[in-house]
Structure formats: structure tokens, C-alpha cells
PDB file of C-alpha atoms in Angstrom:
ATOM      1  CA  UNK T 251     175.432 129.618 158.633  1.00  0.00           C
ATOM      2  CA  UNK T 252     172.607 131.574 158.597  1.00  0.00           C
ATOM      3  CA  UNK T 253     173.528 133.947 161.041  1.00  0.00           C
ATOM      4  CA  UNK T 254     177.196 134.018 158.712  1.00  0.00           C
ATOM      5  CA  UNK T 255     175.109 134.921 155.824  1.00  0.00           C
ATOM      6  CA  UNK T 256     173.173 137.630 157.392  1.00  0.00           C
ATOM      7  CA  UNK T 257     176.317 138.853 158.933  1.00  0.00           C
ATOM      8  CA  UNK T 258     178.172 139.533 155.747  1.00  0.00           C
ATOM      9  CA  UNK T 259     175.229 140.580 153.439  1.00  0.00           C
ATOM     10  CA  UNK T 260     174.659 143.393 156.196  1.00  0.00           C
ATOM     11  CA  UNK T 261     178.078 144.314 156.444  1.00  0.00           C
ATOM     12  CA  UNK T 262     178.392 144.396 152.657  1.00  0.00           C
ATOM     13  CA  UNK T 263     175.218 146.254 151.792  1.00  0.00           C
ATOM     14  CA  UNK T 264     174.488 149.879 152.211  1.00  0.00           C
ATOM     15  CA  UNK T 265     170.617 151.327 151.972  1.00  0.00           C
ATOM     16  CA  UNK T 266     169.382 147.963 151.492  1.00  0.00           C
ATOM     17  CA  UNK T 267     171.387 146.844 148.270  1.00  0.00           C
ATOM     18  CA  UNK T 268     174.331 144.674 147.978  1.00  0.00           C
ATOM     19  CA  UNK T 269     176.465 145.100 145.038  1.00  0.00           C
ATOM     20  CA  UNK T 270     176.837 141.847 142.640  1.00  0.00           C
ATOM     21  CA  UNK T 271     180.374 141.717 143.131  1.00  0.00           C
ATOM     22  CA  UNK T 272     179.948 141.634 147.013  1.00  0.00           C
ATOM     23  CA  UNK T 273     177.093 138.365 146.812  1.00  0.00           C
ATOM     24  CA  UNK T 274     179.892 137.042 144.964  1.00  0.00           C
ATOM     25  CA  UNK T 275     182.689 137.628 147.427  1.00  0.00           C
ATOM     26  CA  UNK T 276     179.787 136.444 149.910  1.00  0.00           C
ATOM     27  CA  UNK T 277     179.369 133.347 148.375  1.00  0.00           C
ATOM     28  CA  UNK T 278     183.054 132.674 147.351  1.00  0.00           C
ATOM     29  CA  UNK T 279     183.883 133.348 150.989  1.00  0.00           C
ATOM     30  CA  UNK T 280     181.144 130.832 152.409  1.00  0.00           C
ATOM     31  CA  UNK T 281     181.641 128.485 150.087  1.00  0.00           C
ATOM     32  CA  UNK T 282     177.970 128.887 148.661  1.00  0.00           C
ATOM     33  CA  UNK T 283     176.089 129.259 145.514  1.00  0.00           C
ATOM     34  CA  UNK T 284     175.975 133.153 144.806  1.00  0.00           C
ATOM     35  CA  UNK T 285     171.719 132.265 144.020  1.00  0.00           C
ATOM     36  CA  UNK T 286     172.098 131.808 147.678  1.00  0.00           C
ATOM     37  CA  UNK T 287     173.090 134.490 148.695  1.00  0.00           C
ATOM     38  CA  UNK T 288     170.488 136.791 146.702  1.00  0.00           C
ATOM     39  CA  UNK T 289     167.672 134.284 148.391  1.00  0.00           C
ATOM     40  CA  UNK T 290     168.917 135.324 152.338  1.00  0.00           C
ATOM     41  CA  UNK T 291     169.383 139.056 150.954  1.00  0.00           C
ATOM     42  CA  UNK T 292     165.538 138.852 149.459  1.00  0.00           C
ATOM     43  CA  UNK T 293     164.664 137.649 152.809  1.00  0.00           C
ATOM     44  CA  UNK T 294     166.306 140.572 154.235  1.00  0.00           C
ATOM     45  CA  UNK T 295     164.652 142.858 152.048  1.00  0.00           C
ATOM     46  CA  UNK T 296     168.287 143.805 150.723  1.00  0.00           C
ATOM     47  CA  UNK T 297     168.100 144.250 146.792  1.00  0.00           C
ATOM     48  CA  UNK T 298     170.783 143.569 144.365  1.00  0.00           C
ATOM     49  CA  UNK T 299     172.474 146.358 142.556  1.00  0.00           C
ATOM     50  CA  UNK T 300     175.746 146.908 140.300  1.00  0.00           C
ATOM     51  CA  UNK T 301     175.308 144.068 137.717  1.00  0.00           C
ATOM     52  CA  UNK T 302     178.223 143.443 137.421  1.00  0.00           C
ATOM     53  CA  UNK T 303     177.313 142.977 133.279  1.00  0.00           C
ATOM     54  CA  UNK T 304     175.725 146.616 134.052  1.00  0.00           C
ATOM     55  CA  UNK T 305     171.872 145.519 133.549  1.00  0.00           C
ATOM     56  CA  UNK T 306     170.248 146.647 136.856  1.00  0.00           C
ATOM     57  CA  UNK T 307     171.060 148.416 139.895  1.00  0.00           C
ATOM     58  CA  UNK T 308     172.720 151.877 138.641  1.00  0.00           C
ATOM     59  CA  UNK T 309     169.725 153.951 139.491  1.00  0.00           C
ATOM     60  CA  UNK T 310     169.168 155.551 135.852  1.00  0.00           C
ATOM     61  CA  UNK T 311     165.351 155.430 134.225  1.00  0.00           C
ATOM     62  CA  UNK T 312     166.139 151.661 133.402  1.00  0.00           C
ATOM     63  CA  UNK T 313     168.501 150.606 135.940  1.00  0.00           C
ATOM     64  CA  UNK T 314     171.187 149.938 133.469  1.00  0.00           C
ATOM     65  CA  UNK T 315     174.122 151.207 132.896  1.00  0.00           C
ATOM     66  CA  UNK T 316     174.905 149.922 129.485  1.00  0.00           C
ATOM     67  CA  UNK T 317     176.387 151.748 126.272  1.00  0.00           C
ATOM     68  CA  UNK T 318     175.763 149.680 123.456  1.00  0.00           C
ATOM     69  CA  UNK T 319     179.018 150.460 120.651  1.00  0.00           C
ATOM     70  CA  UNK T 320     179.039 151.315 117.478  1.00  0.00           C
ATOM     71  CA  UNK T 321     180.978 147.538 115.793  1.00  0.00           C
ATOM     72  CA  UNK T 322     181.122 144.337 117.474  1.00  0.00           C
ATOM     73  CA  UNK T 323     184.705 142.781 116.942  1.00  0.00           C
ATOM     74  CA  UNK T 324     184.719 139.740 114.929  1.00  0.00           C
ATOM     75  CA  UNK T 325     186.170 137.339 117.353  1.00  0.00           C
ATOM     76  CA  UNK T 326     184.222 138.942 120.354  1.00  0.00           C
ATOM     77  CA  UNK T 327     181.139 138.718 117.880  1.00  0.00           C
ATOM     78  CA  UNK T 328     181.871 135.243 117.317  1.00  0.00           C
ATOM     79  CA  UNK T 329     181.650 134.236 120.324  1.00  0.00           C
ATOM     80  CA  UNK T 330     178.866 135.721 121.773  1.00  0.00           C
ATOM     81  CA  UNK T 331     176.531 134.602 118.715  1.00  0.00           C
ATOM     82  CA  UNK T 332     178.246 131.105 118.773  1.00  0.00           C
ATOM     83  CA  UNK T 333     177.068 131.072 122.473  1.00  0.00           C
ATOM     84  CA  UNK T 334     173.456 132.350 122.616  1.00  0.00           C
ATOM     85  CA  UNK T 335     170.897 129.497 123.572  1.00  0.00           C
ATOM     86  CA  UNK T 336     167.093 129.814 123.156  1.00  0.00           C
ATOM     87  CA  UNK T 337     166.361 133.765 124.001  1.00  0.00           C
ATOM     88  CA  UNK T 338     169.570 135.286 124.624  1.00  0.00           C
ATOM     89  CA  UNK T 339     173.534 134.981 126.207  1.00  0.00           C
ATOM     90  CA  UNK T 340     173.183 133.547 129.958  1.00  0.00           C
ATOM     91  CA  UNK T 341     175.500 135.555 132.357  1.00  0.00           C
ATOM     92  CA  UNK T 342     177.828 133.029 133.219  1.00  0.00           C
ATOM     93  CA  UNK T 343     178.766 132.528 129.351  1.00  0.00           C
ATOM     94  CA  UNK T 344     179.239 136.080 128.968  1.00  0.00           C
ATOM     95  CA  UNK T 345     181.738 136.188 132.159  1.00  0.00           C
ATOM     96  CA  UNK T 346     183.468 133.516 130.383  1.00  0.00           C
ATOM     97  CA  UNK T 347     184.076 135.466 127.158  1.00  0.00           C
ATOM     98  CA  UNK T 348     184.903 138.245 129.123  1.00  0.00           C
ATOM     99  CA  UNK T 349     187.543 135.651 130.661  1.00  0.00           C
ATOM    100  CA  UNK T 350     188.755 134.108 127.420  1.00  0.00           C
ATOM    101  CA  UNK T 351     189.241 137.495 125.692  1.00  0.00           C
ATOM    102  CA  UNK T 352     190.587 139.475 128.411  1.00  0.00           C
ATOM    103  CA  UNK T 353     187.555 142.196 128.674  1.00  0.00           C
ATOM    104  CA  UNK T 354     185.872 143.857 130.879  1.00  0.00           C
ATOM    105  CA  UNK T 355     182.482 141.733 131.446  1.00  0.00           C
ATOM    106  CA  UNK T 356     180.098 144.898 130.966  1.00  0.00           C
ATOM    107  CA  UNK T 357     182.453 145.391 127.504  1.00  0.00           C
ATOM    108  CA  UNK T 358     180.871 141.860 126.176  1.00  0.00           C
ATOM    109  CA  UNK T 359     177.425 142.585 127.705  1.00  0.00           C
ATOM    110  CA  UNK T 360     177.511 146.401 125.495  1.00  0.00           C
ATOM    111  CA  UNK T 361     178.378 144.176 122.380  1.00  0.00           C
ATOM    112  CA  UNK T 362     175.867 141.929 123.243  1.00  0.00           C
ATOM    113  CA  UNK T 363     172.917 144.581 123.754  1.00  0.00           C
ATOM    114  CA  UNK T 364     174.881 146.111 120.288  1.00  0.00           C
ATOM    115  CA  UNK T 365     174.642 142.810 118.749  1.00  0.00           C
ATOM    116  CA  UNK T 366     170.752 142.679 120.003  1.00  0.00           C
ATOM    117  CA  UNK T 367     171.302 139.628 122.291  1.00  0.00           C
ATOM    118  CA  UNK T 368     169.970 139.925 125.497  1.00  0.00           C
ATOM    119  CA  UNK T 369     171.628 138.376 128.492  1.00  0.00           C
ATOM    120  CA  UNK T 370     169.589 135.863 130.626  1.00  0.00           C
ATOM    121  CA  UNK T 371     170.027 133.359 133.431  1.00  0.00           C
ATOM    122  CA  UNK T 372     171.658 135.930 136.499  1.00  0.00           C
ATOM    123  CA  UNK T 373     173.724 133.572 137.869  1.00  0.00           C
ATOM    124  CA  UNK T 374     172.292 134.987 141.380  1.00  0.00           C
ATOM    125  CA  UNK T 375     168.550 134.270 140.081  1.00  0.00           C
ATOM    126  CA  UNK T 376     167.879 138.274 139.578  1.00  0.00           C
ATOM    127  CA  UNK T 377     165.638 137.756 136.523  1.00  0.00           C
ATOM    128  CA  UNK T 378     164.463 134.959 133.982  1.00  0.00           C
TER     129      UNK T 378
END
């Protein structure tokens, strides 16, 4: 199994970087947790990039691709604020909100940023 994970990561990465979306595809394809894929990528020296919430891996000064919005709609704002735990909004919860409201994941992250809410608990285990 490990050889298959390695082969999938090597086939999906470029210049030592594996996009977040590709890590999730590999996990689904091989019936693994996303964190297991990231752990093998780490062992190979491959970094996760292009976070689907825009948090890291974009090459800018801060590595983020977030664009805070001027105003966050009532329903979106309520869902974000209602689901904050401890010090932030878990990554998986942000994904759920995006699905529930038929929005792009990055739009939920942009709204959270505008509200001063940190995204926490990366599903790949990349931060926290």
C-alpha cells in the first residue's frame, strides 16, 4: 500500500508540492484519511500547497490567497459564528458550510477572515 501512496503522490506533485485537492483525491482513491496522505508526503519531502481555503501554499509573502470581503451575508455570518469552537472554525466545518450554502470553499474562508475568525484543524494536519 505504501508504494501505491508514494506513486500517487509522486504522480500528482510538481516541484516538490502536492496541491491540497490532489491530496484529498489520493485519499479518496486509496481509501485513506487525508492526514495519512500528508504524512507520507512529509516523509518524501513533498509539501502540501494550494490550500482549498486559501490559507497556504500560494507563493505570496504570507502564502495566503484570501481576500476579505466588505460585508458578510447574514446566513453565512450566522453559520460561521455558530460553529466556531475554541479558537476558530475547523477546516471541515468550513467545507460543510460551503456545501450547505452552495458556495466555494474559499468564499467561506474569505468571510471568516473578514469576521476575524481563524480557520483551524486542517484536515490534512498541516497546521494547528
